Coordinates of N, CA and C in Angstrom, one line a residue:
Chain A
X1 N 18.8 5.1 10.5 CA 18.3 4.2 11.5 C 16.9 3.9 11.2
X2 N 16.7 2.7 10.7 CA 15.5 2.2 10.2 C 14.4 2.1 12.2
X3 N 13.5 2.4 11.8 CA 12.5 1.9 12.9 C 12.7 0.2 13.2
X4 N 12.7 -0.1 12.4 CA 12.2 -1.9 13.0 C 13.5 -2.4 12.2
X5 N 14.6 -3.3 13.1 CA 15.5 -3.6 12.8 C 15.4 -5.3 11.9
X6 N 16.3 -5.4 10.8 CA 16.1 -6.5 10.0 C 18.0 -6.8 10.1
X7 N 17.9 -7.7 9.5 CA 19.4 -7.9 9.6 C 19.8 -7.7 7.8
X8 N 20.7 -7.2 7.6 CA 21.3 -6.8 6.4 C 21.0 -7.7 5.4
X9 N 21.8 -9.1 5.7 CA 21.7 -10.3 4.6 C 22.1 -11.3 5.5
X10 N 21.1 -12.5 4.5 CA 21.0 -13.5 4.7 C 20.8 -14.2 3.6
X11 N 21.4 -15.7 3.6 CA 22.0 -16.3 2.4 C 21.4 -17.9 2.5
X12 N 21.3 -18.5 1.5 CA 21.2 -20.2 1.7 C 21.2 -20.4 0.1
X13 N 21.4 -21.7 0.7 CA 21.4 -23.2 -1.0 C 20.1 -23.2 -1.6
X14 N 19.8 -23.8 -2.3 CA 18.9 -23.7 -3.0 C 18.1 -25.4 -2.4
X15 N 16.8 -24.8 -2.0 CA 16.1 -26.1 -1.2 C 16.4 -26.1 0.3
X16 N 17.3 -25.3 0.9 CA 17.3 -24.7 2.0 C 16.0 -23.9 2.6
X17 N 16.0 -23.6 3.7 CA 14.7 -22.8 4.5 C 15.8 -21.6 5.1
X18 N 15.2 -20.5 4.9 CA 16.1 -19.4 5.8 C 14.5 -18.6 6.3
X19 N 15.4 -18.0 7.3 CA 14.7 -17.1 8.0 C 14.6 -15.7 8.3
X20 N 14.2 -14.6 8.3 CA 14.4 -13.2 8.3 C 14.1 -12.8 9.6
X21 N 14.6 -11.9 10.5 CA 14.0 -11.5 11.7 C 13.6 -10.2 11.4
X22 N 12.5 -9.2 12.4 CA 12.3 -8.2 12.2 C 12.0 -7.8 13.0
X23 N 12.6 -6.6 14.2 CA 12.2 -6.9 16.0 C 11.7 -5.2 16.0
X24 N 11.1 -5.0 16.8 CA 10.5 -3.6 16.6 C 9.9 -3.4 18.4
X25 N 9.2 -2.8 18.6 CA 8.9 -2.7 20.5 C 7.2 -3.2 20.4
X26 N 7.2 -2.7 21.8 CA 5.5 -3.5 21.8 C 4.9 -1.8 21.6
X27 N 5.1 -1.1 21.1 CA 4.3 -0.4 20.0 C 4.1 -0.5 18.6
X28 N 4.5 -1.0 18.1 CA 4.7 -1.5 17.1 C 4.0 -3.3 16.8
X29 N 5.5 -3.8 16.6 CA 5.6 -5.2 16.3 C 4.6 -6.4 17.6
X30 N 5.3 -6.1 18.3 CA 4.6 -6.7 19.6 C 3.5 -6.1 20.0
X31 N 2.7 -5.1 19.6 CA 1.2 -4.7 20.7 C -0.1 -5.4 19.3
X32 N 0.1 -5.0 18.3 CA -0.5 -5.3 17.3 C -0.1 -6.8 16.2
X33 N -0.7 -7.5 15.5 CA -0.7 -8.0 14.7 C -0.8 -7.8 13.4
X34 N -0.1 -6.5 12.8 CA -0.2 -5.7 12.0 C 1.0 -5.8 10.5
X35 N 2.0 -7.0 11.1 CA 3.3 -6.8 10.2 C 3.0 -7.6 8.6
X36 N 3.4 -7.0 7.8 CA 3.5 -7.3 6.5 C 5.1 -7.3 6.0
X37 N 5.4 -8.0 5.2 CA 6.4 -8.4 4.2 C 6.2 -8.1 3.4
X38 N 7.6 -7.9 2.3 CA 7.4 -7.6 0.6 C 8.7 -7.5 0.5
X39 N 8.4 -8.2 -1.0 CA 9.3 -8.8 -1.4 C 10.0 -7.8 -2.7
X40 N 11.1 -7.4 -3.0 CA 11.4 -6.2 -4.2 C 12.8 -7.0 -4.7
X41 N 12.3 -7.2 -6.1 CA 13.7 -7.4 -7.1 C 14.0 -5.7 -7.7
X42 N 15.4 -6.0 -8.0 CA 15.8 -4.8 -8.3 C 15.3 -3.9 -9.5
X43 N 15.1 -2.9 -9.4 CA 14.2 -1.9 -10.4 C 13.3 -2.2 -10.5
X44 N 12.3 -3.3 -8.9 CA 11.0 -3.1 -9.2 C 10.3 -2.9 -7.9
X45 N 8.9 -2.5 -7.8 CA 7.6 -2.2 -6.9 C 8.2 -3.3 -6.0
X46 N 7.9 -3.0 -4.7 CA 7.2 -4.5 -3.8 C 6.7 -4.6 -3.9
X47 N 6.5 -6.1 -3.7 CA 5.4 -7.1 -3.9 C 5.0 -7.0 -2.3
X48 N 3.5 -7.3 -2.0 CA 3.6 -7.7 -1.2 C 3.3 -9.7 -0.8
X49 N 3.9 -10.1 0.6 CA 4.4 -11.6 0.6 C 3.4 -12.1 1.7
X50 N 3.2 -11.2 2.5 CA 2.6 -11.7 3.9 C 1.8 -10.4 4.6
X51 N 1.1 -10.5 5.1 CA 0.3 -9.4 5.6 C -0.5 -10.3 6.8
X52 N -0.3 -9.1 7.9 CA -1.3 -9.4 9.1 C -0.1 -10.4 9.7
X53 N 0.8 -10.6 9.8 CA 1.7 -11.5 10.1 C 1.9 -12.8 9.6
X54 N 0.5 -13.4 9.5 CA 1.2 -14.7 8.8 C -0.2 -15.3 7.6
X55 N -0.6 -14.1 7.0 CA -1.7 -14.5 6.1 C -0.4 -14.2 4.5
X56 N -1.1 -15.5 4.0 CA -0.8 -15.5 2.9 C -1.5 -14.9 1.7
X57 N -1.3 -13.8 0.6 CA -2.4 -13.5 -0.1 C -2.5 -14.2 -1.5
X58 N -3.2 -14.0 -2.4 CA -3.9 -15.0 -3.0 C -2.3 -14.8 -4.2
X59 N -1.9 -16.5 -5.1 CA -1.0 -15.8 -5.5 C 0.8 -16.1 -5.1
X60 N 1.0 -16.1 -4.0 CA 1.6 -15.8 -3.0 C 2.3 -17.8 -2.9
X61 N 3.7 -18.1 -3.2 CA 3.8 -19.2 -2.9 C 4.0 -19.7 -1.3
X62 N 3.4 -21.1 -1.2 CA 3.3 -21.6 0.2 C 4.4 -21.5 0.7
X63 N 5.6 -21.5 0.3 CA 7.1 -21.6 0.5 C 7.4 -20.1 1.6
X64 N 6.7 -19.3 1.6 CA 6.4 -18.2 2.5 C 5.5 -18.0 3.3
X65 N 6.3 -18.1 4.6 CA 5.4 -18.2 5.5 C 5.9 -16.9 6.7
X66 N 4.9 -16.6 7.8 CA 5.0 -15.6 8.7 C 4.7 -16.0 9.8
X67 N 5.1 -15.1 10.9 CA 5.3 -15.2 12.1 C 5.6 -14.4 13.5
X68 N 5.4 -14.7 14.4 CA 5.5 -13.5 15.6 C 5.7 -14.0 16.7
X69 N 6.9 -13.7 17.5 CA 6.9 -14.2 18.9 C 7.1 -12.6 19.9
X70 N 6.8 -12.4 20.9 CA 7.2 -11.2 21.6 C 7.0 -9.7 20.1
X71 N 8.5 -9.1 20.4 CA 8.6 -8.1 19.4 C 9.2 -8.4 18.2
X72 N 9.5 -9.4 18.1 CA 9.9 -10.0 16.8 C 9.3 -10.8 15.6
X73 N 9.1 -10.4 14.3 CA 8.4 -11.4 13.4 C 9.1 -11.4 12.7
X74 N 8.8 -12.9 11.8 CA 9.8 -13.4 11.4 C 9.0 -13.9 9.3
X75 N 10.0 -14.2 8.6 CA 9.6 -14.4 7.4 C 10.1 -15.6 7.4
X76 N 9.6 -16.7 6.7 CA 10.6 -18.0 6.3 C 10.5 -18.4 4.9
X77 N 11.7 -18.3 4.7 CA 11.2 -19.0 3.3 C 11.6 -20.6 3.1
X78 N 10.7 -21.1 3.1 CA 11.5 -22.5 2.6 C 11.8 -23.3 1.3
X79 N 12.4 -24.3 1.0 CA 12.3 -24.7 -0.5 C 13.3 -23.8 -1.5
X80 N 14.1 -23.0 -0.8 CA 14.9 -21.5 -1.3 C 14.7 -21.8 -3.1
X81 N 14.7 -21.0 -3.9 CA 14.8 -20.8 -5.1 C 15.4 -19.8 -5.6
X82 N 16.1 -19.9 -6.7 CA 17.0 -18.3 -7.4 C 16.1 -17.4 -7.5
X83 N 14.4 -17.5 -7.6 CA 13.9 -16.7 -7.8 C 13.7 -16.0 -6.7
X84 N 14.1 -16.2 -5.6 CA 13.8 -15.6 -4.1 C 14.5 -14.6 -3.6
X85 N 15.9 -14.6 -4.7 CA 17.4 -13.8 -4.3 C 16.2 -12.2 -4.7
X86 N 16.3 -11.4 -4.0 CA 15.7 -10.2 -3.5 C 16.0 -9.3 -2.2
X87 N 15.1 -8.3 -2.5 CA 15.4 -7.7 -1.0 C 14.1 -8.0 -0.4
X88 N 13.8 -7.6 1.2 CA 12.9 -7.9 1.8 C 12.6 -7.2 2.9
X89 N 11.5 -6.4 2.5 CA 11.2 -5.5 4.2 C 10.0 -5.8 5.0
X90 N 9.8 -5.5 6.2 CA 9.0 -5.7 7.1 C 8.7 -4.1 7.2
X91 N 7.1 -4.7 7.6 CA 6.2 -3.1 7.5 C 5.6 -3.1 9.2
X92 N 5.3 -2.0 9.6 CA 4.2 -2.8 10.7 C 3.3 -1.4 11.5
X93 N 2.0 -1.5 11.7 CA 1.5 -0.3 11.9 C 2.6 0.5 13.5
X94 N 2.4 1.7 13.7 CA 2.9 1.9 15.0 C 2.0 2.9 16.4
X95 N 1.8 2.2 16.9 CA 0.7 3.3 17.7 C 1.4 4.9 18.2
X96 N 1.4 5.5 17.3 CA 2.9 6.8 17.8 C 1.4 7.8 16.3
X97 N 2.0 8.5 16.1 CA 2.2 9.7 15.0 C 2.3 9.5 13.8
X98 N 3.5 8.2 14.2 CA 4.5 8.1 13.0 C 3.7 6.8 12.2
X99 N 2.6 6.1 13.0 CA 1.6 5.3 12.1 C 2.1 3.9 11.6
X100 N 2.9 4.3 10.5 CA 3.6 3.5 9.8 C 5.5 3.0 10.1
X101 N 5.5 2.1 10.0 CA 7.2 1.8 10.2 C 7.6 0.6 9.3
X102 N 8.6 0.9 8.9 CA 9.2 0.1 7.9 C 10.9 -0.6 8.5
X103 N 11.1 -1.9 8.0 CA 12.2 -1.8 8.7 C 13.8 -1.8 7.4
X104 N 14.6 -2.1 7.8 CA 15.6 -1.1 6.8 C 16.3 -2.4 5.8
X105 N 15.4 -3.5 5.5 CA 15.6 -4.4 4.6 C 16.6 -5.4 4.7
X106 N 16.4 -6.5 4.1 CA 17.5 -7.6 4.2 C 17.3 -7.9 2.7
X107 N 18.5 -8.4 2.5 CA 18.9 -9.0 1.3 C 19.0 -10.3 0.8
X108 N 18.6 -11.4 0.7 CA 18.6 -12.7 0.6 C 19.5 -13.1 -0.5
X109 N 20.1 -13.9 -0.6 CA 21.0 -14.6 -1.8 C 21.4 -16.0 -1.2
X110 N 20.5 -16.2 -2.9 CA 20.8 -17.6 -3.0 C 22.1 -18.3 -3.3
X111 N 22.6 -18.7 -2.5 CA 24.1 -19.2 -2.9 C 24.3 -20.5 -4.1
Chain B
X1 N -9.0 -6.5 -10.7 CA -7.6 -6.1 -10.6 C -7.5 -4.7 -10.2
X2 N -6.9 -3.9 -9.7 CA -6.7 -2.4 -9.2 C -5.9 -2.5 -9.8
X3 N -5.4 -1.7 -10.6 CA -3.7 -0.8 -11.0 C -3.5 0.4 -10.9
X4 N -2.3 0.7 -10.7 CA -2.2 2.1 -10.4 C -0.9 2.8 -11.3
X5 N -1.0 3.7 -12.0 CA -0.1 4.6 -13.1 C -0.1 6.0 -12.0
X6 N 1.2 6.0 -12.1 CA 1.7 7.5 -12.1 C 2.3 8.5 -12.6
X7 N 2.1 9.6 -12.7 CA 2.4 10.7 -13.8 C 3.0 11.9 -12.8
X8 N 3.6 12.8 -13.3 CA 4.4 14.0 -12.8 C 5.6 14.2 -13.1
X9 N 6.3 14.9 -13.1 CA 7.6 15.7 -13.6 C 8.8 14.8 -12.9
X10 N 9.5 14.4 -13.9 CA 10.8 13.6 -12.6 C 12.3 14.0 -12.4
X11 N 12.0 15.8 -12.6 CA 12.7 16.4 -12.5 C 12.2 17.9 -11.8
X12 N 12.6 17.8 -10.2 CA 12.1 19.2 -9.9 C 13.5 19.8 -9.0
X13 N 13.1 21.6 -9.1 CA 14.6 21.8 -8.9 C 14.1 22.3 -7.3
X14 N 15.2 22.6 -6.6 CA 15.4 22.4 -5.0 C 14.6 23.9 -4.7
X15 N 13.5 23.9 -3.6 CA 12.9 24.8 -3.2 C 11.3 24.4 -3.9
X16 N 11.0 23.9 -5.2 CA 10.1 24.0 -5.6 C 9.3 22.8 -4.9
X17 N 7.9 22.5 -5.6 CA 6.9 21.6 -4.7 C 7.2 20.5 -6.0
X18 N 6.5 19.2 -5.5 CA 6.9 17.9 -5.8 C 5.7 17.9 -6.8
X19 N 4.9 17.3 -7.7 CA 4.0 17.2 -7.7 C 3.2 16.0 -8.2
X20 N 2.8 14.5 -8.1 CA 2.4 13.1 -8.4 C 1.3 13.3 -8.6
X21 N 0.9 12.4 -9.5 CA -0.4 12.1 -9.7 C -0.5 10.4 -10.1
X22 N -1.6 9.8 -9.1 CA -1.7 8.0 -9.2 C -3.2 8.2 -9.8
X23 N -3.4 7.5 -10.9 CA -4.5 7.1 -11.3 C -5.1 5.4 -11.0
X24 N -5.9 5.7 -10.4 CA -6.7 4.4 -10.6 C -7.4 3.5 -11.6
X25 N -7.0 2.3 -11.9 CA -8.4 1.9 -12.9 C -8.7 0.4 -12.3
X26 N -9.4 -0.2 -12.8 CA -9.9 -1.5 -12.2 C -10.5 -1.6 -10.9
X27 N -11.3 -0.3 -10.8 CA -11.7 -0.3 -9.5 C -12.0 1.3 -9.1
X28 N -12.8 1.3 -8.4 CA -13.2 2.6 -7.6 C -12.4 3.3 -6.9
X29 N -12.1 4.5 -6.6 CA -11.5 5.0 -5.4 C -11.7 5.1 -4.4
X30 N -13.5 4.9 -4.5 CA -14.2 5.0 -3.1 C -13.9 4.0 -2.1
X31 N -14.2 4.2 -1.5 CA -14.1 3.8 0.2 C -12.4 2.7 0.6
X32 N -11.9 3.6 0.0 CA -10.6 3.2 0.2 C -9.2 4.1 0.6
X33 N -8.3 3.6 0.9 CA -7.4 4.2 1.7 C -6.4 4.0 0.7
X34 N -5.6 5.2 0.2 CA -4.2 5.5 -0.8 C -3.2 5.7 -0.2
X35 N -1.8 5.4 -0.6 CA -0.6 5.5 0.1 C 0.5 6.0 -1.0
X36 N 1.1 6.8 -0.2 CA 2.6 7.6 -1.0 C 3.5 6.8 0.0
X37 N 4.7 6.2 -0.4 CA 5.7 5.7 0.1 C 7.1 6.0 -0.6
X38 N 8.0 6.5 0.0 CA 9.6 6.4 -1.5 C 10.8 5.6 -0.7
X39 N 11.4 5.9 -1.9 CA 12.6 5.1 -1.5 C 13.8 5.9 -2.6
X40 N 14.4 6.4 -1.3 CA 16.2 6.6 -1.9 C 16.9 6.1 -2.7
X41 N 17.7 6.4 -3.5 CA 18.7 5.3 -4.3 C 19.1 4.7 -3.2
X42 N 19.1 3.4 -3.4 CA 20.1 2.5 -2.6 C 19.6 2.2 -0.9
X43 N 18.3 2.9 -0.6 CA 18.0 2.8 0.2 C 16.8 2.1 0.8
X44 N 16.5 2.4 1.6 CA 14.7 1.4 2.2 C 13.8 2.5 2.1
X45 N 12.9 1.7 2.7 CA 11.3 2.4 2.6 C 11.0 3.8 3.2
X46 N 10.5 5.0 2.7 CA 10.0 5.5 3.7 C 8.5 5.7 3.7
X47 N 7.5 5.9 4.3 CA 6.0 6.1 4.5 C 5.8 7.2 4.6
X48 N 5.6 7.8 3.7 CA 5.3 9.7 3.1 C 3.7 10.1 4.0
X49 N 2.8 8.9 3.3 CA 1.2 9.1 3.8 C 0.4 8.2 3.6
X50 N -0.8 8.3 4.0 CA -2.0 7.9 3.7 C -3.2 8.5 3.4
X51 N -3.9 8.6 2.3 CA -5.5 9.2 2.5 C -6.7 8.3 1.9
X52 N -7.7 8.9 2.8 CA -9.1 7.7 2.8 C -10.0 8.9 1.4
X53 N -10.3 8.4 0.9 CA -11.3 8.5 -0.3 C -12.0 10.2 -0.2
X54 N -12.3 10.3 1.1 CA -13.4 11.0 1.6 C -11.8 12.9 1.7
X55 N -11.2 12.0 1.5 CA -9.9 13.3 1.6 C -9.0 13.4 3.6
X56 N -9.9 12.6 4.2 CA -9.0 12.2 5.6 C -7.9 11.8 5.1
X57 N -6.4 12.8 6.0 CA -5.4 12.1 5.6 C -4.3 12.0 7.0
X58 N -3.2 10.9 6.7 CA -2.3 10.6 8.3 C -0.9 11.0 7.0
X59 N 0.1 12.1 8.0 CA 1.3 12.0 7.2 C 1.9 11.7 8.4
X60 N 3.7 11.1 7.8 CA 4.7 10.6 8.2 C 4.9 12.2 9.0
X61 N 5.5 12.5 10.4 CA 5.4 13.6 11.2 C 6.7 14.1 10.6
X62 N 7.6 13.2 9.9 CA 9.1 14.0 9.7 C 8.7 14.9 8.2
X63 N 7.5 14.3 8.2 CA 7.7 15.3 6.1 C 6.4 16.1 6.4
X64 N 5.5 15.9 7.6 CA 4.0 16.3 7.9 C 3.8 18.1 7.1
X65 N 4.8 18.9 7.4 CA 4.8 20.2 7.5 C 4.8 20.5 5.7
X66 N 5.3 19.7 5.2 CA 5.7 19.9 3.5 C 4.8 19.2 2.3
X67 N 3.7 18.2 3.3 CA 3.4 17.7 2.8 C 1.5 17.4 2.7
X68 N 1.0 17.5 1.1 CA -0.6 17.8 1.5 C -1.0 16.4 0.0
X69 N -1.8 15.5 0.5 CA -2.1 14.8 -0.1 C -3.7 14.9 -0.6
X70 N -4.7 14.6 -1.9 CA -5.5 15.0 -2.1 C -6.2 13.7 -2.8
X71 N -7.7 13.7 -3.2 CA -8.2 12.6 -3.6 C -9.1 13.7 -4.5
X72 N -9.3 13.0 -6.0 CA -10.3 13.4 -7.1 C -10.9 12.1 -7.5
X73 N -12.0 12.2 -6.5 CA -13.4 10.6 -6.8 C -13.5 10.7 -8.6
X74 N -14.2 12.4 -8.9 CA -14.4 12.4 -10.5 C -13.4 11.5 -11.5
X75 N -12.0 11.4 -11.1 CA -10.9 11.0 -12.1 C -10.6 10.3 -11.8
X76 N -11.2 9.3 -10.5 CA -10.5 8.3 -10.2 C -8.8 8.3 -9.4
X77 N -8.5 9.5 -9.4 CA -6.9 9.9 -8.6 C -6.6 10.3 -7.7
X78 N -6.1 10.0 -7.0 CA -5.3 10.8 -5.9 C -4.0 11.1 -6.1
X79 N -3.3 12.0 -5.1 CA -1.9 13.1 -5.6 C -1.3 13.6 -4.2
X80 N 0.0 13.8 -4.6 CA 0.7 14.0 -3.5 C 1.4 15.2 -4.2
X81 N 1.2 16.1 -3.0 CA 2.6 17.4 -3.4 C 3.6 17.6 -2.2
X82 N 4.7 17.7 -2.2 CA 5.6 17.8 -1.6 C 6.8 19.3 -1.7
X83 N 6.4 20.1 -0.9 CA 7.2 21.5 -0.6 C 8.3 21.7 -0.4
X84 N 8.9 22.7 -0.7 CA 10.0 22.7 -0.6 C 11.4 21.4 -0.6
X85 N 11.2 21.4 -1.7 CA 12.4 19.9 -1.7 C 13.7 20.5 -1.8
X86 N 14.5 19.3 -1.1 CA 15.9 19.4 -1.1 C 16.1 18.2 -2.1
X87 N 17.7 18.1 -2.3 CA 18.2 16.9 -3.0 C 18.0 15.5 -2.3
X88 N 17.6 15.6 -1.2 CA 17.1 14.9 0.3 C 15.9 13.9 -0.4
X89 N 15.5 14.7 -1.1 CA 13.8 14.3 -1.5 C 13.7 13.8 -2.5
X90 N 15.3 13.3 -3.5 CA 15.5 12.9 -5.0 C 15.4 11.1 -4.0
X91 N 14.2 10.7 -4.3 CA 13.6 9.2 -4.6 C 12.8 9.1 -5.5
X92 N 12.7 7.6 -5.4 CA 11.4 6.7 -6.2 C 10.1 7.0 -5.3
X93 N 9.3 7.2 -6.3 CA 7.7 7.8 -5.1 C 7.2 6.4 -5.6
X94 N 6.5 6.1 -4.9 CA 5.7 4.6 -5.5 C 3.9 5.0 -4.4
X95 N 2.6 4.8 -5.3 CA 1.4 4.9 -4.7 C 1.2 3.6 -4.6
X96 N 0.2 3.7 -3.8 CA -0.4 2.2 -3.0 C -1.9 2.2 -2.6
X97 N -2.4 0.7 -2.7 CA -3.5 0.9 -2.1 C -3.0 0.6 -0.4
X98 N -3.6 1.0 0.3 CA -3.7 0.8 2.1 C -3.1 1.9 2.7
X99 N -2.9 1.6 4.0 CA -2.7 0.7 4.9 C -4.0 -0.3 5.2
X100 N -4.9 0.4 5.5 CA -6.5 0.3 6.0 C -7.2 -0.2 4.4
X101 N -7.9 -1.2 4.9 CA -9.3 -1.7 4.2 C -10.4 -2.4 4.7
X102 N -11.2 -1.5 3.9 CA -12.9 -1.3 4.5 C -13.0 -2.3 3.9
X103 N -12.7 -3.5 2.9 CA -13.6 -4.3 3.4 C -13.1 -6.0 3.6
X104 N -11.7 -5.6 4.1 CA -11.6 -6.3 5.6 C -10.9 -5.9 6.5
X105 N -12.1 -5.7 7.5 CA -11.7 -4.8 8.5 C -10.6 -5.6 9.5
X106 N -9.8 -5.0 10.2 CA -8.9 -5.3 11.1 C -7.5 -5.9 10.1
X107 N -7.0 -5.5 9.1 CA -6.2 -5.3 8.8 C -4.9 -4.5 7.9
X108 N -4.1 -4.7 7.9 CA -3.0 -3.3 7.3 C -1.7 -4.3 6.5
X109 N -2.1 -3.4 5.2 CA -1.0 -3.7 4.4 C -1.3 -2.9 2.8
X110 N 0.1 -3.0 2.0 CA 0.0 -2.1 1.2 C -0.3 -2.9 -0.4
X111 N -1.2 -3.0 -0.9 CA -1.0 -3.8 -2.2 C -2.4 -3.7 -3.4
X112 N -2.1 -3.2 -4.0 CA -1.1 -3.0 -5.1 C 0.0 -1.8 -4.9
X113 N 1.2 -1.9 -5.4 CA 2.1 -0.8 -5.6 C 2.1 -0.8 -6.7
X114 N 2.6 0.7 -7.4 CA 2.7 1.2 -9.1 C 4.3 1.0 -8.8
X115 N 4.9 0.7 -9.9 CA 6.4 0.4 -9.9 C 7.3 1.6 -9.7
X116 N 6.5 2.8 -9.8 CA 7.4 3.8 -9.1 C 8.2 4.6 -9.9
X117 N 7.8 5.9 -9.7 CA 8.5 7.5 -10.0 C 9.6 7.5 -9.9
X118 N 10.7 7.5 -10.7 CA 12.0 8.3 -9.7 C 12.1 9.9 -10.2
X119 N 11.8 10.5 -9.0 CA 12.0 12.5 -9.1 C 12.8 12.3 -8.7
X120 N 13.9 13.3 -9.4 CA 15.2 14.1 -9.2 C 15.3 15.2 -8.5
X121 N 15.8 15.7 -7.3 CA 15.4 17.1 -7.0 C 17.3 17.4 -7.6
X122 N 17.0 18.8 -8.4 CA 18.3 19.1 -8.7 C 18.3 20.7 -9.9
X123 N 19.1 21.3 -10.1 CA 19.0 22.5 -10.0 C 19.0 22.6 -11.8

């Protein structure tokens, strides 16, 4: 049971916009502005995509973007590309012990 | 550029200590914050730790007891050892720069990652 819940998978066409949810409590997701994205093809590092919720870093295509309503933030990708089919987790600090939280990844495929 | 290489045995047998080492280059170790993070076969993230340059460190409370992270300014490295392993503890270790950075303050995230260790705990 991942801390910050993501939804398993999520799919679109190519030039489609999809969206990732990542909902966590107001310790976490909702008290701070602290969530980061990253992005991991298989047998490799994450990348990171988004940091601070919706800062893009240098690098980084416009086609991803970030976001936060309540306890929930969100990833978009738009413009979908095969090179996007990945996994994708949400990070986000947590005012607890435990500091850090990670959520338990979604899978993107490009149909 | 920062990059980060890591070295250690990627085979350790169950009961023994873990032992990593992340080297730094393209950059100083000072005044900066290092991160141990792994990941299970087939699995997601977990957040092992963090330590600041100076040797201040935050561990994850579920591995806190097993776990002592260290910083060497002279070599440019920091290291993570991990106690007593089960087969529990056979992941990919991957080091990081963050959570925390001094120099821009008020935010968190992890980047660069080294592409990552896979230790085997196994007899």
């Amino acid at each position: 049971q991942s801390a910050l819940t993501q939804p398993a998978s999520v799919s679109g066409s190519p030039g489609q916009s999809i969206t990732i949810s990542c909902t966590g409590t107001s310790s976490d997701v909702g008290g701070f502005n602290y969530v980061s994205w990253y992005q991991q093809h298989p047998g490799k590092a994450p990348k990171l995509m988004i940091s601070d919720v919706n800062n893009r870093p240098a690098g980084v295509s416009n086609r991803f973007s970030g976001s936060k309503s309540g306890n929930t933030a969100s990833l978009t990708i738009s413009g979908l590309q095969a090179e996007d089919e990945a996994e994708y987790y949400c990070s986000s600090y947590r005012r607890s012990n435990t500091l850090v939280v990670f959520g338990g990844g979604t899978k993107v495929t490009v149909l | 550029q920062v990059q980060l290489l890591e070295s250690g045995p990627r085979l350790v047998k169950p009961s023994e200590t873990l032992s990593l080492t992340c080297s730094v280059s393209g950059g100083s170790i000072s005044s900066k914050y290092w991160a141990w993070i792994r990941q299970p076969p087939g699995k997601g993230l977990e957040w092992i730790g963090y330590i600041y340059y100076s040797g201040s460190a935050n561990y994850n409370p579920s591995l806190e007891s097993r776990v002592t992270m260290s910083v060497d300014t002279s070599k440019n490295q920091f290291s993570l050892k991990l106690s007593s392993v089960t087969a529990a503890d056979t992941a990919v270790y991957y080091c990081a720069r963050g959570p925390l950075h001094i120099a821009t303050p008020g935010t968190w995230w992890f980047d660069p990652w080294r592409q990552g260790t896979l230790v085997t705990v196994s007899s």
